[in-house]
Each structure stands twice: as structure tokens, then as C-alpha cells.
């Protein structure tokens, strides 16, 4: 089992793993989750840290647990209109300050969340009453109106819990959203009381984006294909490749699914700057295409565009233009023109002319693409963000700094709503905004965005990564520059040439 390598030197947990392998039944999923075993630790840690390999390994258990909570919630309607639950835990001071600054806002929980009707039980988990320099003791108090419709999955699991009768335990499923009502110090204690209310909050933009992505994923036939496609969209190429390789070997007479997998491996190579490898995969797909594939013209459009992108990266602008034009012509010839595909081709043509330093032409292509994307995609789709970014780069090349800044800020706004918090695109956009603000002598704002980028990179890059040094050097430079500028208030401009040393 996947968990064995994590507990090689722990005989007790290895015994639990063997017991789980031999006796697990989905009807006992809550009992297994609430026991003090490897399951609780590994599942919640994986969900909290987005460890997708572990999430995938435990996907059936996670699904069983979620479905069991849904079932119990439907079966056991409370006779009381109000329910108050408690959860005790400690938080780092940084995390606590984020909550304090968000009173009235929303708190989303990406793990399963255990709570109790018993306040005294919950207080035992707050870390006591001793002041600590690094953490704060927290008692969450959750108010629930049981007669109101909620999108949250939660249920009283006491009869199934490994601690039956001792905690009056309620378990919330992943993705529960609460509203922060108030935060106050408990009198005579070092513990903070944070009052939450369960909300049926749904964000229309987020729902539209989720629907769009679900429709994209539904095109994949197997669970592995769905999972790997999702990893790719979330910008985890190495993990995506791991799951692709779990698929069955591609046979001599490949199916559409096999051909699609080879195409997606080409995407991974392209993402990793392995352009020759990407081109080889895409050309193999062209050779493998049979009559069934000819019935999927949008797949062929995408393939032509990928080949065009690869040739662009290899510096062969003529072949890049040829394949993008093939895709464009094919898209226009279809009975029902896919406006998203047309927009993509405008972007690709813009990329080509931008590479030729034809900025005015590039801007026209990008603006045409943006107009289509805004109409035909959810407003928080990442393609809109990346198009704003392309327009910003054109303005930057044209030295239209205010216009470039506006476009990068729009890009950042969309990315924050559509991407994981540590997504590299968010970091890159913060860096671009930081440099533009510095050029405009808005140094304090430049430092803020520089620090935001550095914090994201620190969570995704190794400390010895050369990029980390460049990011830290940029932040240090901004701090020195702010200090120096205060010493010479008459100066109101910066030397752009200084940017080259930071690879910005």
C-alpha cells in the first residue's frame, strides 16, 4: 500500500495498514477516519498541503467519507433549529492575524473538519492558557441554522466514531465555507474565541468557472486522464506526467484516448521547455490520427496550434505561422465556429508578430482575442488573465508604463480568483507589477508586490534555486532604494538599466 513507505519504521502504523488492507469496508469509513491511525494524518495533511499523489492514492477513501457524510446529513435532520459546535486548535500568529483582518469575510476549509457539541472537550485542544510566542490558542464557535439550506456536507458521526459518546462529534466535509462573525479574547484566558457561521455562500463567478472546467474534464474518459488533465491545468506538470505514465501502454493500434495521452505528454514536454520532445510527440499524434480522429476537428485545431507554438519556441516563425494558419482555417470552416478557438489563434498570431517586434500588430491580435474571451469564457478563466498579461507586455515594450500596469493588475485580479494561491503566474505578475511601480517611482507599492512574489516563490522553489536569489536581491534593492530615495527627495525618476541585473 502507498502508506507503507511513510511508516517503514513504525510497527504500530504498519499493523493498522495491514488491518485496513484486509478488513476495510466503506460502511466503516467514519470509524477508520476517527481512529488514531495513519489515515487521519495522511488524508488531512494531503488535502491541506495539496499533495496530489497522496490524494489520488486515497481517492476512494475520501470519496467514501464524503458520500457517507452526505447520506447521514440527509437521514438525520435535526429537530432543533439552532446548533452550536466547537473546535479547539492552535494557529500560528501569522494565520491568526489573517483571520483578524478578515472579520465579516469568508473562511474556506480544504480538509475534513472535526467539531464537537462539547465546549469543554474542544478547549482541551487549544493549547492551554499559557502564552506562546509563536502560536495562539483558538476556540472556534460555529453557529448553524439547521433549517436553512446549505451547500456544506456535515453530520453527527458520534455513533460511528472511534470515540463514541465522548465528544458528540460532528464532521464537516472538504470545502466547507464559514463566515467570520467576531474574534474576542476569552476572559481570564490566553485563548481566542472565533465565532463562525455556516454559510450557503456560492460565488457565481466561481461556479461558472467550475462548470467550465468540469465540462473540459468530462472529455477525458478515464479517471487517470481526468486527474492528470486537472494536474496540468493547476500547473503541476511533474505530477501530471506521473499520472500519465500510470495509464496503459499505447498499443500499435492506438485508441482516441491513447492518442490524447500522447498529445498531453507533448504538452508536458512543451511546458518543460523540451521542444524537440514536444514536437516528436505531436508529430507522432499526426501520424497516428485515423478516421475517428478526423471526426474531432477541434482536437486537430489544438494539435496544429501546439505544433505552431513549438516551432515558435524553436525560432522557426515560418512553420509556426503555417500551422497556426492551418488551425485558424480549419476553425473557420466548421459549421459551428468555436469562438474560443478563434481567440486562441488570434493569440498565437499575436505571439508570432510580437516575436518579430511588430508591437502594433500584436496588440491588435491580442485585443481581438480578449474581446472574444470576455464574451465566451467565465470571467475568472485563466486564459483571460494571460491575455491581459500579453497586452501588458506589448505596452511595456512600447514604454507605455501606466497602460502596462493597468493590464497586469487586471491579470492579477483574475489569476487570484482562478488559480491556486502559490501559482507561478501569480508570482510572475506580482514581479512585473513591482518593476512597473518602481519605474513610476511608487517604491513602497513596488516593495509590497516584490514581497508578495518572494513569498509565493519561497513556497514553491528550493532555497538554493537561482531564481530565489534574484527575487531576494530585487526586494533588497527596493529596500535600499526606498532608503536612498528618502535621503534625496528631489529625485523623481529611476534608471531602467538597473532592472537588467534582476532578470525581471
Short mmCIF file of C-alpha atoms in Angstrom, two decimals:
data_model
loop_
_atom_site.label_atom_id
_atom_site.label_comp_id
_atom_site.label_asym_id
_atom_site.label_seq_id
_atom_site.Cartn_x
_atom_site.Cartn_y
_atom_site.Cartn_z
CA UNK A 1 0.00 0.00 0.00
CA UNK A 2 1.09 3.60 -0.72
CA UNK A 3 1.23 4.44 3.02
CA UNK A 4 3.82 1.79 3.90
CA UNK A 5 6.81 3.82 2.77
CA UNK A 6 5.76 6.64 5.11
CA UNK A 7 5.67 4.33 8.13
CA UNK A 8 8.50 1.90 7.40
CA UNK A 9 9.87 2.25 10.94
CA UNK A 10 6.54 2.38 12.77
CA UNK A 11 5.29 -1.15 13.61
CA UNK A 12 2.02 0.07 15.09
CA UNK A 13 1.02 2.04 11.99
CA UNK A 14 2.16 -0.81 9.73
CA UNK A 15 -0.19 -3.07 11.68
CA UNK A 16 -3.02 -0.59 11.09
CA UNK A 17 -2.17 -0.54 7.38
CA UNK A 18 -2.40 -4.33 7.21
CA UNK A 19 -5.69 -4.27 9.09
CA UNK A 20 -7.04 -1.64 6.69
CA UNK A 21 -5.97 -3.66 3.64
CA UNK A 22 -7.60 -6.82 4.95
CA UNK A 23 -10.78 -5.59 6.62
CA UNK A 24 -11.79 -2.15 5.31
CA UNK A 25 -15.42 -1.79 4.32
CA UNK A 26 -16.89 1.53 3.05
CA UNK A 27 -19.63 1.33 5.69
CA UNK A 28 -16.90 1.78 8.34
CA UNK A 29 -15.24 4.78 6.71
CA UNK A 30 -16.01 7.16 9.59
CA UNK A 31 -14.72 4.73 12.21
CA UNK A 32 -11.49 4.39 10.27
CA UNK A 33 -11.14 8.15 9.82
CA UNK A 34 -11.68 8.92 13.51
CA UNK A 35 -9.24 6.28 14.75
CA UNK A 36 -5.76 7.44 15.70
CA UNK A 37 -4.13 5.87 12.66
CA UNK A 38 -2.21 6.76 9.51
CA UNK A 39 -5.45 7.54 7.64
CA UNK A 40 -6.44 10.67 9.54
CA UNK A 41 -2.91 12.05 9.42
CA UNK A 42 -2.17 11.31 5.77
CA UNK A 43 -5.54 12.29 4.30
CA UNK A 44 -5.88 15.64 6.06
CA UNK A 45 -2.23 16.56 5.52
CA UNK A 46 -2.52 15.73 1.82
CA UNK A 47 -5.66 17.83 1.44
CA UNK A 48 -4.16 20.71 3.42
CA UNK A 49 -0.85 20.77 1.52
CA UNK A 50 -2.30 19.79 -1.88
CA UNK A 51 -0.20 16.64 -2.05
CA UNK A 52 -1.97 15.29 -5.10
CA UNK A 53 -0.11 11.98 -5.18
CA UNK A 54 -1.44 11.09 -1.74
CA UNK A 55 -4.90 12.45 -2.54
CA UNK A 56 -5.01 10.23 -5.60
CA UNK A 57 -3.84 7.20 -3.64
CA UNK A 58 -6.66 7.69 -1.12
CA UNK A 59 -9.26 8.92 -3.61
CA UNK A 60 -11.73 6.08 -2.93
CA UNK A 61 -11.49 6.51 0.84
CA UNK A 62 -12.00 10.28 0.51
CA UNK A 63 -14.99 9.74 -1.76
CA UNK A 64 -16.47 7.15 0.64
CA UNK A 65 -16.12 9.55 3.56
CA UNK A 66 -17.70 12.46 1.68
CA UNK A 67 -20.61 10.32 0.45
CA UNK A 68 -21.18 8.89 3.94
CA UNK A 69 -21.49 12.41 5.36
CA UNK A 70 -23.98 13.31 2.64
CA UNK A 71 -26.02 10.21 3.47
CA UNK A 72 -26.03 10.86 7.22
CA UNK A 73 -26.92 14.50 6.67
CA UNK A 74 -29.96 13.50 4.60
CA UNK A 75 -31.07 10.82 7.08
CA UNK A 76 -30.63 12.73 10.33
CA UNK A 77 -32.43 16.04 10.17
CA UNK A 78 -32.07 17.94 13.46
CA UNK A 79 -35.23 18.74 15.40
CA UNK A 80 -33.54 21.89 16.72
CA UNK A 81 -33.33 24.97 14.54
CA UNK A 82 -30.00 26.03 16.04
CA UNK A 83 -26.80 24.08 16.55
CA UNK A 84 -23.56 25.31 18.13
CA UNK A 85 -20.35 23.37 17.56
CA UNK A 86 -16.82 23.91 18.84
CA UNK A 87 -13.32 23.18 17.64
CA UNK A 88 -10.12 23.86 19.54
CA UNK A 89 -6.72 24.21 17.92
CA UNK A 90 -3.63 26.39 17.83
CA UNK A 91 -2.76 28.73 14.96
CA UNK A 92 0.44 30.49 14.06
CA UNK A 93 0.35 34.20 14.82
CA UNK A 94 0.54 34.98 11.10
CA UNK A 95 -2.50 32.83 10.33
CA UNK A 96 -4.36 34.32 13.27
CA UNK A 97 -3.65 37.88 12.09
CA UNK A 98 -5.04 36.99 8.66
CA UNK A 99 -8.28 35.89 10.31
CA UNK A 100 -8.44 39.05 12.44
CA UNK A 101 -8.11 41.20 9.34
CA UNK A 102 -10.95 39.30 7.65
CA UNK A 103 -13.82 39.69 10.14
CA UNK A 104 -17.02 39.60 8.14
CA UNK A 105 -15.27 37.71 5.37
CA UNK A 106 -15.25 34.05 4.42
CA UNK A 107 -13.12 31.17 5.66
CA UNK A 108 -12.87 28.12 3.39
CA UNK A 109 -11.64 24.81 4.84
CA UNK A 110 -9.99 22.40 2.40
CA UNK A 111 -9.80 19.41 4.78
CA UNK A 112 -12.30 17.32 6.71
CA UNK A 113 -13.08 19.25 9.91
CA UNK A 114 -13.89 17.59 13.22
CA UNK A 115 -16.01 19.52 15.75
CA UNK A 116 -17.85 18.80 18.99
CA UNK A 117 -21.01 19.90 20.75
CA UNK A 118 -18.98 19.90 23.96
CA UNK A 119 -17.14 23.16 24.56
CA UNK A 120 -15.01 21.73 27.37
CA UNK A 121 -13.72 18.97 25.08
CA UNK A 122 -12.79 21.48 22.38
CA UNK A 123 -10.94 23.69 24.87
CA UNK A 124 -8.55 20.82 25.56
CA UNK A 125 -7.19 21.17 22.02
CA UNK A 126 -6.48 24.92 22.13
CA UNK A 127 -3.02 24.51 23.60
CA UNK A 128 -3.96 25.55 27.11
CA UNK A 129 -3.75 29.01 28.63
CA UNK A 130 0.00 29.56 28.52
CA UNK A 131 1.11 32.46 26.33
CA UNK A 132 3.30 31.27 23.46
CA UNK A 133 5.48 33.43 21.23
CA UNK A 134 4.69 31.56 18.02
CA UNK A 135 1.08 30.38 18.29
CA UNK A 136 -2.33 31.42 19.56
CA UNK A 137 -4.85 29.11 21.21
CA UNK A 138 -8.12 29.24 19.28
CA UNK A 139 -11.65 28.10 20.13
CA UNK A 140 -13.84 28.14 17.04
CA UNK A 141 -17.53 28.53 17.89
CA UNK A 142 -19.71 27.60 14.90
CA UNK A 143 -23.35 28.73 14.72
CA UNK A 144 -25.57 26.69 12.40
CA UNK A 145 -29.19 27.30 11.44
CA UNK A 146 -30.24 23.74 10.69
CA UNK A 147 -33.46 24.75 8.91
CA UNK A 148 -31.58 26.78 6.31
CA UNK A 149 -30.38 25.25 3.05
CA UNK A 150 -26.61 24.87 2.97
CA UNK A 151 -24.22 23.56 0.35
CA UNK A 152 -21.98 22.19 3.13
CA UNK A 153 -21.81 18.47 3.90
CA UNK A 154 -21.71 17.74 7.62
CA UNK A 155 -23.24 15.24 10.02
CA UNK A 156 -23.29 13.91 13.56
CA UNK A 157 -20.88 10.98 13.37
CA UNK A 158 -20.86 10.09 17.05
CA UNK A 159 -22.42 6.64 16.58
CA UNK A 160 -19.72 5.70 14.06
CA UNK A 161 -16.78 7.46 15.70
CA UNK A 162 -13.93 5.60 17.34
CA UNK A 163 -14.70 7.81 20.39
CA UNK A 164 -18.42 7.01 20.62
CA UNK A 165 -20.30 9.04 23.19
CA UNK A 166 -17.33 11.01 24.48
CA UNK A 167 -17.24 14.02 22.14
CA UNK A 168 -20.66 14.40 20.44
CA UNK A 169 -18.66 14.71 17.25
CA UNK A 170 -19.77 16.41 14.04
CA UNK A 171 -17.66 16.09 10.91
CA UNK A 172 -17.60 18.58 8.03
CA UNK A 173 -16.53 17.55 4.56
CA UNK A 174 -13.93 19.31 2.42
CA UNK A 175 -14.64 22.75 1.00
CA UNK A 176 -16.96 23.98 3.76
CA UNK A 177 -17.25 27.78 3.80
CA UNK A 178 -17.82 29.76 7.01
CA UNK A 179 -18.31 33.46 7.66
CA UNK A 180 -16.15 35.04 10.37
CA UNK A 181 -18.54 36.85 12.73
CA UNK A 182 -16.27 38.01 15.55
CA UNK A 183 -12.93 37.42 17.28
CA UNK A 184 -12.57 38.08 21.01
CA UNK A 185 -10.25 37.06 23.82
CA UNK A 186 -11.85 34.69 26.32
CA UNK A 187 -11.91 36.45 29.68
CA UNK A 188 -9.14 35.30 32.00
CA UNK A 189 -7.57 33.12 29.33
CA UNK A 190 -4.93 33.26 26.63
CA UNK A 191 -7.39 31.58 24.25
CA UNK A 192 -9.21 33.48 21.50
CA UNK A 193 -12.86 32.78 20.67
CA UNK A 194 -13.58 32.98 16.93
CA UNK A 195 -17.29 32.86 16.11
CA UNK A 196 -18.18 31.43 12.73
CA UNK A 197 -21.46 30.89 10.96
CA UNK A 198 -22.10 28.23 8.36
CA UNK A 199 -22.93 29.83 5.05
CA UNK A 200 -24.52 28.64 1.86
CA UNK A 201 -22.25 31.11 0.11
CA UNK A 202 -21.74 30.40 -3.56
CA UNK A 203 -19.75 32.69 -5.81
CA UNK A 204 -21.40 32.99 -9.24
CA UNK A 205 -18.09 33.56 -11.00
CA UNK A 206 -16.50 30.60 -9.23
CA UNK A 207 -19.48 28.40 -10.07
CA UNK A 208 -19.22 29.37 -13.75
CA UNK A 209 -15.51 28.56 -13.76
CA UNK A 210 -16.11 25.22 -12.02
CA UNK A 211 -18.79 24.33 -14.57
CA UNK A 212 -16.49 25.21 -17.46
CA UNK A 213 -13.62 23.13 -16.06
CA UNK A 214 -15.93 20.18 -15.34
CA UNK A 215 -17.07 20.27 -18.95
CA UNK A 216 -13.45 20.21 -20.09
CA UNK A 217 -12.62 17.29 -17.79
CA UNK A 218 -15.67 15.33 -18.93
CA UNK A 219 -13.98 14.96 -22.31
CA UNK A 220 -11.49 12.59 -20.62
CA UNK A 221 -12.78 9.02 -20.43
CA UNK A 222 -10.73 7.54 -17.59
CA UNK A 223 -10.24 8.70 -14.01
CA UNK A 224 -6.49 8.87 -14.62
CA UNK A 225 -7.00 11.09 -17.64
CA UNK A 226 -9.31 13.37 -15.66
CA UNK A 227 -6.86 13.60 -12.77
CA UNK A 228 -3.83 14.24 -14.96
CA UNK A 229 -5.67 16.84 -17.00
CA UNK A 230 -6.60 18.59 -13.77
CA UNK A 231 -2.97 18.49 -12.58
CA UNK A 232 -1.92 20.10 -15.84
CA UNK A 233 -4.49 22.89 -15.56
CA UNK A 234 -3.29 23.53 -12.00
CA UNK A 235 0.29 23.85 -13.29
CA UNK A 236 1.72 20.68 -11.74
CA UNK A 237 3.43 19.21 -14.85
CA UNK A 238 5.64 16.71 -13.00
CA UNK A 239 2.65 15.27 -11.15
CA UNK A 240 0.64 15.23 -14.36
CA UNK A 241 3.38 13.23 -16.06
CA UNK A 242 3.38 10.78 -13.13
CA UNK A 243 -0.30 10.05 -13.68
CA UNK A 244 0.01 9.87 -17.46
CA UNK A 245 2.62 7.15 -17.08
CA UNK A 246 0.18 5.14 -14.95
CA UNK A 247 -2.08 4.76 -17.97
CA UNK A 248 -1.99 1.63 -20.09
CA UNK A 249 0.74 1.35 -22.70
CA UNK A 250 -0.14 2.81 -26.06
CA UNK A 251 -0.77 -0.05 -28.44
CA UNK A 252 0.12 -0.45 -32.10
CA UNK A 253 -3.46 0.46 -32.98
CA UNK A 254 -3.97 3.35 -30.55
CA UNK A 255 -7.41 4.43 -29.39
CA UNK A 256 -8.50 8.04 -29.30
CA UNK A 257 -7.71 8.04 -25.58
CA UNK A 258 -4.19 6.71 -26.26
CA UNK A 259 -3.59 9.40 -28.87
CA UNK A 260 -4.88 12.05 -26.47
CA UNK A 261 -2.44 10.87 -23.81
CA UNK A 262 0.47 11.13 -26.23
CA UNK A 263 -0.71 14.63 -27.11
CA UNK A 264 -0.81 15.58 -23.43
CA UNK A 265 2.69 14.21 -22.86
CA UNK A 266 3.75 16.54 -25.66
CA UNK A 267 2.17 19.37 -23.68
CA UNK A 268 4.26 18.41 -20.66
CA UNK A 269 7.43 18.45 -22.76
CA UNK A 270 6.47 21.87 -24.12
CA UNK A 271 5.86 23.16 -20.59
CA UNK A 272 9.29 21.83 -19.53
CA UNK A 273 10.98 23.60 -22.48
CA UNK A 274 11.76 20.22 -24.08
CA UNK A 275 10.74 21.47 -27.51
CA UNK A 276 12.23 18.61 -29.53
CA UNK A 277 10.43 16.10 -27.32
CA UNK A 278 7.16 18.01 -27.66
CA UNK A 279 7.49 18.20 -31.44
CA UNK A 280 8.20 14.47 -31.62
CA UNK A 281 5.04 13.68 -29.61
CA UNK A 282 2.86 15.99 -31.67
CA UNK A 283 4.18 14.63 -34.97
CA UNK A 284 3.54 11.07 -33.75
CA UNK A 285 -0.03 12.09 -32.97
CA UNK A 286 -0.39 13.42 -36.52
CA UNK A 287 0.80 10.07 -37.86
CA UNK A 288 -1.50 8.11 -35.52
CA UNK A 289 -4.62 10.02 -36.43
CA UNK A 290 -7.20 7.76 -38.03
CA UNK A 291 -10.71 8.21 -39.30
CA UNK A 292 -12.05 8.54 -35.77
CA UNK A 293 -9.69 11.42 -35.10
CA UNK A 294 -10.80 13.13 -38.31
CA UNK A 295 -14.23 13.34 -36.70
CA UNK A 296 -12.73 15.52 -33.97
CA UNK A 297 -11.77 18.73 -35.81
CA UNK A 298 -11.27 20.74 -32.61
CA UNK A 299 -8.66 18.24 -31.47
CA UNK A 300 -6.87 18.72 -34.79
CA UNK A 301 -7.08 22.52 -34.39
CA UNK A 302 -5.48 22.26 -30.98
CA UNK A 303 -2.80 19.93 -32.32
CA UNK A 304 -1.91 22.32 -35.16
CA UNK A 305 -1.67 25.15 -32.64
CA UNK A 306 0.58 23.13 -30.32
CA UNK A 307 2.90 22.36 -33.22
CA UNK A 308 2.86 26.04 -34.14
CA UNK A 309 3.72 27.01 -30.56
CA UNK A 310 6.62 24.56 -30.54
CA UNK A 311 8.05 25.90 -33.78
CA UNK A 312 7.72 29.42 -32.36
CA UNK A 313 9.79 28.41 -29.33
CA UNK A 314 12.36 26.86 -31.68
CA UNK A 315 12.58 30.17 -33.56
CA UNK A 316 11.05 28.84 -36.81
CA UNK A 317 8.50 31.61 -37.37
CA UNK A 318 7.52 30.46 -40.87
CA UNK A 319 6.46 26.98 -39.75
CA UNK A 320 4.85 28.45 -36.64
CA UNK A 321 2.74 30.72 -38.83
CA UNK A 322 1.91 27.84 -41.21
CA UNK A 323 0.50 25.57 -38.51
CA UNK A 324 -1.37 28.34 -36.72
CA UNK A 325 -2.90 29.33 -40.05
CA UNK A 326 -3.97 25.71 -40.64
CA UNK A 327 -5.72 25.72 -37.28
CA UNK A 328 -7.36 29.07 -37.99
CA UNK A 329 -8.63 27.99 -41.41
CA UNK A 330 -10.00 24.73 -40.01
CA UNK A 331 -11.77 26.51 -37.16
CA UNK A 332 -13.41 28.97 -39.56
CA UNK A 333 -14.59 26.13 -41.81
CA UNK A 334 -16.59 24.40 -39.09
CA UNK A 335 -20.41 24.69 -39.14
CA UNK A 336 -20.39 25.96 -35.57
CA UNK A 337 -17.33 28.12 -35.16
CA UNK A 338 -15.68 27.76 -31.74
CA UNK A 339 -15.05 31.32 -30.63
CA UNK A 340 -12.58 30.16 -28.01
CA UNK A 341 -10.52 28.50 -30.74
CA UNK A 342 -10.66 31.66 -32.88
CA UNK A 343 -9.48 33.67 -29.87
CA UNK A 344 -6.63 31.22 -29.29
CA UNK A 345 -5.48 31.65 -32.88
CA UNK A 346 -5.53 35.42 -32.54
CA UNK A 347 -3.26 35.00 -29.52
CA UNK A 348 -0.88 32.70 -31.38
CA UNK A 349 -0.68 35.07 -34.35
CA UNK A 350 -0.02 37.87 -31.88
CA UNK A 351 2.81 35.86 -30.35
CA UNK A 352 4.41 35.43 -33.78
CA UNK A 353 4.31 39.11 -34.77
CA UNK A 354 5.45 40.12 -31.29
CA UNK A 355 8.48 37.88 -31.78
CA UNK A 356 9.06 39.86 -34.99
CA UNK A 357 8.87 43.06 -32.90
CA UNK A 358 5.68 44.20 -34.64
CA UNK A 359 4.06 45.55 -31.49
CA UNK A 360 1.13 47.37 -33.06
CA UNK A 361 0.06 44.23 -34.94
CA UNK A 362 0.50 42.09 -31.83
CA UNK A 363 -1.71 44.46 -29.85
CA UNK A 364 -4.48 44.21 -32.44
CA UNK A 365 -4.42 40.39 -32.34
CA UNK A 366 -4.43 40.30 -28.52
CA UNK A 367 -7.27 42.80 -28.26
CA UNK A 368 -9.36 40.78 -30.73
CA UNK A 369 -8.71 37.66 -28.66
CA UNK A 370 -9.62 39.41 -25.41
CA UNK A 371 -12.91 40.67 -26.83
CA UNK A 372 -13.93 37.10 -27.72
CA UNK A 373 -12.71 35.54 -24.48
CA UNK A 374 -14.59 38.02 -22.29
CA UNK A 375 -17.84 37.10 -24.06
CA UNK A 376 -17.39 33.34 -24.34
CA UNK A 377 -15.46 32.31 -21.19
CA UNK A 378 -16.18 32.65 -17.46
CA UNK A 379 -14.82 35.98 -16.24
CA UNK A 380 -12.33 34.21 -13.96
CA UNK A 381 -10.87 31.90 -16.61
CA UNK A 382 -7.06 31.95 -16.67
CA UNK A 383 -7.00 32.49 -20.46
CA UNK A 384 -8.40 35.97 -19.88
CA UNK A 385 -5.66 36.66 -17.32
CA UNK A 386 -2.92 35.50 -19.69
CA UNK A 387 -4.31 37.67 -22.50
CA UNK A 388 -4.28 40.73 -20.24
CA UNK A 389 -0.67 39.83 -19.47
CA UNK A 390 0.25 39.63 -23.16
CA UNK A 391 -1.27 43.07 -23.77
CA UNK A 392 0.68 44.36 -20.78
CA UNK A 393 3.94 43.07 -22.26
CA UNK A 394 3.20 44.89 -25.52
CA UNK A 395 2.59 48.15 -23.67
CA UNK A 396 5.77 47.57 -21.69
CA UNK A 397 7.74 47.15 -24.93
CA UNK A 398 6.16 50.38 -26.19
CA UNK A 399 7.16 52.07 -22.90
CA UNK A 400 3.52 52.80 -22.08
CA UNK A 401 4.03 52.08 -18.41
CA UNK A 402 0.67 53.19 -17.00
CA UNK A 403 -1.20 51.11 -19.59
CA UNK A 404 1.03 48.10 -18.93
CA UNK A 405 0.45 48.40 -15.18
CA UNK A 406 -3.32 48.51 -15.66
CA UNK A 407 -3.27 45.32 -17.74
CA UNK A 408 -1.04 43.45 -15.28
CA UNK A 409 -3.33 44.47 -12.42
CA UNK A 410 -6.34 43.13 -14.33
CA UNK A 411 -4.43 39.92 -15.00
CA UNK A 412 -3.58 39.55 -11.31
CA UNK A 413 -7.20 40.08 -10.27
CA UNK A 414 -8.35 37.20 -12.50
CA UNK A 415 -5.47 34.92 -11.51
CA UNK A 416 -6.16 35.35 -7.80
CA UNK A 417 -9.76 34.23 -8.38
CA UNK A 418 -8.95 31.33 -10.69
CA UNK A 419 -5.61 29.85 -9.58
CA UNK A 420 -4.01 28.24 -6.55
CA UNK A 421 -2.51 30.79 -4.16
CA UNK A 422 1.06 29.69 -4.97
CA UNK A 423 0.60 29.51 -8.74
CA UNK A 424 3.76 30.67 -10.59
CA UNK A 425 1.69 33.00 -12.79
CA UNK A 426 0.61 34.97 -9.72
CA UNK A 427 4.21 35.32 -8.60
CA UNK A 428 5.32 36.42 -12.09
CA UNK A 429 2.55 39.01 -12.29
CA UNK A 430 3.47 40.45 -8.89
CA UNK A 431 7.06 40.77 -10.14
CA UNK A 432 6.00 42.58 -13.30
CA UNK A 433 3.79 44.95 -11.32
CA UNK A 434 6.64 45.55 -8.90
CA UNK A 435 9.04 46.62 -11.66
CA UNK A 436 6.49 48.93 -13.29
CA UNK A 437 5.67 50.58 -9.97
CA UNK A 438 9.39 51.09 -9.39
CA UNK A 439 9.73 52.74 -12.80
CA UNK A 440 6.87 55.05 -11.77
CA UNK A 441 8.76 55.77 -8.50
CA UNK A 442 5.94 54.24 -6.46
CA UNK A 443 8.58 52.44 -4.45
CA UNK A 444 6.56 51.36 -1.40
CA UNK A 445 3.97 49.70 -3.62
CA UNK A 446 6.75 48.12 -5.66
CA UNK A 447 8.20 46.62 -2.48
CA UNK A 448 4.79 45.23 -1.48
CA UNK A 449 4.40 43.35 -4.76
CA UNK A 450 8.03 42.26 -4.69
CA UNK A 451 7.47 40.73 -1.26
CA UNK A 452 4.29 39.03 -2.45
CA UNK A 453 6.22 37.40 -5.30
CA UNK A 454 9.04 36.37 -2.97
CA UNK A 455 6.63 34.76 -0.51
CA UNK A 456 5.00 32.68 -3.27
CA UNK A 457 8.37 31.63 -4.68
CA UNK A 458 9.56 30.65 -1.20
CA UNK A 459 6.66 28.19 -1.04
CA UNK A 460 7.34 26.66 -4.46
CA UNK A 461 11.09 26.89 -5.10
CA UNK A 462 14.08 25.44 -3.28
CA UNK A 463 16.04 27.97 -1.25
CA UNK A 464 19.14 27.30 -3.37
CA UNK A 465 17.27 27.91 -6.63
CA UNK A 466 18.99 30.76 -8.56
CA UNK A 467 15.59 32.39 -9.07
CA UNK A 468 15.16 32.71 -5.32
CA UNK A 469 18.39 34.67 -5.06
CA UNK A 470 17.29 37.02 -7.86
CA UNK A 471 13.92 37.57 -6.17
CA UNK A 472 15.57 38.28 -2.82
CA UNK A 473 18.11 40.59 -4.50
CA UNK A 474 15.25 42.57 -6.04
CA UNK A 475 13.49 43.01 -2.69
CA UNK A 476 16.78 44.04 -1.05
CA UNK A 477 17.40 46.51 -3.88
CA UNK A 478 13.94 48.05 -3.38
CA UNK A 479 14.52 48.44 0.35
CA UNK A 480 17.85 50.16 -0.26
CA UNK A 481 16.33 52.32 -2.96
CA UNK A 482 13.49 53.44 -0.68
CA UNK A 483 16.04 54.38 1.97
CA UNK A 484 18.25 56.21 -0.52
CA UNK A 485 15.28 57.99 -2.09
CA UNK A 486 14.23 59.33 1.29
CA UNK A 487 17.70 60.80 1.57
CA UNK A 488 17.39 62.63 -1.78
CA UNK A 489 13.76 63.71 -2.11
CA UNK A 490 14.47 65.80 -5.17
CA UNK A 491 14.96 62.66 -7.32
CA UNK A 492 11.76 61.52 -9.05
CA UNK A 493 12.92 59.02 -11.67
CA UNK A 494 14.75 55.70 -11.91
CA UNK A 495 17.34 54.30 -14.25
CA UNK A 496 15.67 51.45 -16.18
CA UNK A 497 19.03 49.87 -16.93
CA UNK A 498 19.24 48.78 -13.29
CA UNK A 499 16.46 46.23 -13.94
CA UNK A 500 18.65 44.02 -16.12
CA UNK A 501 20.61 42.69 -13.15
CA UNK A 502 17.45 41.14 -11.66
CA UNK A 503 16.21 39.26 -14.74
CA UNK A 504 12.78 40.87 -14.34
#
